[in-house]
């Protein structure tokens, strides 16, 4: 549907797609923020952050809080690896 959840990423407004959050809510599956950075030829650093969960009865506030948790994990990773980011959106 293209719906998003408004969050703050590195101090600026950002939009997280709502779909994965709703799938996690409906299925009961946790969200596992994971990112990787290329350090050089055949050299990578991967970081997985603590799982985030939404109950099947999550409120809009719960969804927004979880989306912000994803953005916080992403922001932490981007602070550590600032050259590993390209925002394709407008």
PDB file of C-alpha atoms in Angstrom:
ATOM      1  CA  UNK A   1       0.000   0.000   0.000  1.00  0.00           C
ATOM      2  CA  UNK A   2       2.978   2.287   0.390  1.00  0.00           C
ATOM      3  CA  UNK A   3       1.957   3.311   3.912  1.00  0.00           C
ATOM      4  CA  UNK A   4       4.720   4.422   6.233  1.00  0.00           C
ATOM      5  CA  UNK A   5       5.327   5.186   9.889  1.00  0.00           C
ATOM      6  CA  UNK A   6       6.965   8.518  10.722  1.00  0.00           C
ATOM      7  CA  UNK A   7      10.144   8.216  12.786  1.00  0.00           C
ATOM      8  CA  UNK A   8      13.261  10.236  13.502  1.00  0.00           C
ATOM      9  CA  UNK A   9      16.528   8.986  12.001  1.00  0.00           C
ATOM     10  CA  UNK A  10      19.729  10.767  13.007  1.00  0.00           C
ATOM     11  CA  UNK A  11      17.720  13.759  14.165  1.00  0.00           C
ATOM     12  CA  UNK A  12      15.697  14.129  10.961  1.00  0.00           C
ATOM     13  CA  UNK A  13      12.237  12.983   9.895  1.00  0.00           C
ATOM     14  CA  UNK A  14      12.206   9.633   8.121  1.00  0.00           C
ATOM     15  CA  UNK A  15       9.555   7.128   7.043  1.00  0.00           C
ATOM     16  CA  UNK A  16       9.702   3.392   7.786  1.00  0.00           C
ATOM     17  CA  UNK A  17       7.511   1.136   5.587  1.00  0.00           C
ATOM     18  CA  UNK A  18       4.502  -0.065   7.575  1.00  0.00           C
ATOM     19  CA  UNK A  19       4.167  -3.423   5.805  1.00  0.00           C
ATOM     20  CA  UNK A  20       6.908  -5.361   7.635  1.00  0.00           C
ATOM     21  CA  UNK A  21       5.608  -4.052  10.961  1.00  0.00           C
ATOM     22  CA  UNK A  22       2.073  -5.237  10.197  1.00  0.00           C
ATOM     23  CA  UNK A  23       3.314  -8.638   8.999  1.00  0.00           C
ATOM     24  CA  UNK A  24       5.229  -9.027  12.268  1.00  0.00           C
ATOM     25  CA  UNK A  25       2.140  -8.012  14.203  1.00  0.00           C
ATOM     26  CA  UNK A  26      -0.167 -10.441  12.398  1.00  0.00           C
ATOM     27  CA  UNK A  27       2.257 -13.368  12.398  1.00  0.00           C
ATOM     28  CA  UNK A  28       3.810 -12.897  15.817  1.00  0.00           C
ATOM     29  CA  UNK A  29       7.282 -13.017  14.241  1.00  0.00           C
ATOM     30  CA  UNK A  30       9.901 -10.738  15.772  1.00  0.00           C
ATOM     31  CA  UNK A  31      11.626  -8.004  13.777  1.00  0.00           C
ATOM     32  CA  UNK A  32      15.405  -8.382  13.774  1.00  0.00           C
ATOM     33  CA  UNK A  33      17.220  -5.196  12.722  1.00  0.00           C
ATOM     34  CA  UNK A  34      20.362  -6.369  10.905  1.00  0.00           C
ATOM     35  CA  UNK A  35      22.831  -4.308   8.900  1.00  0.00           C
ATOM     36  CA  UNK A  36      26.161  -4.963   7.198  1.00  0.00           C
ATOM     37  CA  UNK A  37      29.016  -2.751   6.085  1.00  0.00           C
ATOM     38  CA  UNK A  38      31.653  -3.481   3.490  1.00  0.00           C
ATOM     39  CA  UNK A  39      35.054  -2.772   4.991  1.00  0.00           C
ATOM     40  CA  UNK A  40      37.204  -3.769   2.029  1.00  0.00           C
ATOM     41  CA  UNK A  41      37.831  -6.610  -0.397  1.00  0.00           C
ATOM     42  CA  UNK A  42      36.046  -9.648   1.065  1.00  0.00           C
ATOM     43  CA  UNK A  43      35.798  -7.887   4.420  1.00  0.00           C
ATOM     44  CA  UNK A  44      32.459  -7.151   6.038  1.00  0.00           C
ATOM     45  CA  UNK A  45      31.053  -6.215   9.397  1.00  0.00           C
ATOM     46  CA  UNK A  46      27.569  -7.425  10.288  1.00  0.00           C
ATOM     47  CA  UNK A  47      25.564  -6.212  13.268  1.00  0.00           C
ATOM     48  CA  UNK A  48      22.276  -7.589  14.507  1.00  0.00           C
ATOM     49  CA  UNK A  49      20.357  -5.603  17.097  1.00  0.00           C
ATOM     50  CA  UNK A  50      17.959  -7.016  19.700  1.00  0.00           C
ATOM     51  CA  UNK A  51      14.696  -8.391  18.357  1.00  0.00           C
ATOM     52  CA  UNK A  52      11.624  -6.160  18.460  1.00  0.00           C
ATOM     53  CA  UNK A  53       8.177  -7.661  18.854  1.00  0.00           C
ATOM     54  CA  UNK A  54       4.632  -6.495  18.326  1.00  0.00           C
ATOM     55  CA  UNK A  55       1.693  -8.246  19.924  1.00  0.00           C
ATOM     56  CA  UNK A  56      -1.234  -9.162  17.726  1.00  0.00           C
ATOM     57  CA  UNK A  57      -3.222  -6.535  19.650  1.00  0.00           C
ATOM     58  CA  UNK A  58      -0.632  -3.787  19.221  1.00  0.00           C
ATOM     59  CA  UNK A  59      -1.947  -0.250  19.144  1.00  0.00           C
ATOM     60  CA  UNK A  60      -0.844   2.407  16.685  1.00  0.00           C
ATOM     61  CA  UNK A  61       1.408   3.780  19.442  1.00  0.00           C
ATOM     62  CA  UNK A  62       3.028   0.326  19.800  1.00  0.00           C
ATOM     63  CA  UNK A  63       3.674   0.198  16.042  1.00  0.00           C
ATOM     64  CA  UNK A  64       5.162   3.702  16.110  1.00  0.00           C
ATOM     65  CA  UNK A  65       7.379   2.825  19.097  1.00  0.00           C
ATOM     66  CA  UNK A  66       8.642  -0.311  17.333  1.00  0.00           C
ATOM     67  CA  UNK A  67       9.294   1.611  14.115  1.00  0.00           C
ATOM     68  CA  UNK A  68      11.311   4.131  16.123  1.00  0.00           C
ATOM     69  CA  UNK A  69      13.263   1.229  17.642  1.00  0.00           C
ATOM     70  CA  UNK A  70      14.205   0.110  14.125  1.00  0.00           C
ATOM     71  CA  UNK A  71      15.233   3.664  13.230  1.00  0.00           C
ATOM     72  CA  UNK A  72      17.311   3.914  16.419  1.00  0.00           C
ATOM     73  CA  UNK A  73      19.173   0.699  15.542  1.00  0.00           C
ATOM     74  CA  UNK A  74      19.725   1.953  12.004  1.00  0.00           C
ATOM     75  CA  UNK A  75      20.946   5.304  13.312  1.00  0.00           C
ATOM     76  CA  UNK A  76      23.416   3.599  15.634  1.00  0.00           C
ATOM     77  CA  UNK A  77      24.789   1.567  12.725  1.00  0.00           C
ATOM     78  CA  UNK A  78      25.011   4.594  10.442  1.00  0.00           C
ATOM     79  CA  UNK A  79      26.911   6.573  13.077  1.00  0.00           C
ATOM     80  CA  UNK A  80      29.477   3.759  13.170  1.00  0.00           C
ATOM     81  CA  UNK A  81      29.583   3.329   9.364  1.00  0.00           C
ATOM     82  CA  UNK A  82      28.479   6.653   7.825  1.00  0.00           C
ATOM     83  CA  UNK A  83      29.730   5.819   4.321  1.00  0.00           C
ATOM     84  CA  UNK A  84      27.544   2.715   4.109  1.00  0.00           C
ATOM     85  CA  UNK A  85      24.316   4.525   3.293  1.00  0.00           C
ATOM     86  CA  UNK A  86      22.527   5.684   0.224  1.00  0.00           C
ATOM     87  CA  UNK A  87      18.953   6.935   0.429  1.00  0.00           C
ATOM     88  CA  UNK A  88      17.204   6.073  -2.828  1.00  0.00           C
ATOM     89  CA  UNK A  89      13.951   7.826  -1.895  1.00  0.00           C
ATOM     90  CA  UNK A  90      12.983  11.383  -2.725  1.00  0.00           C
TER      91      UNK A  90
END
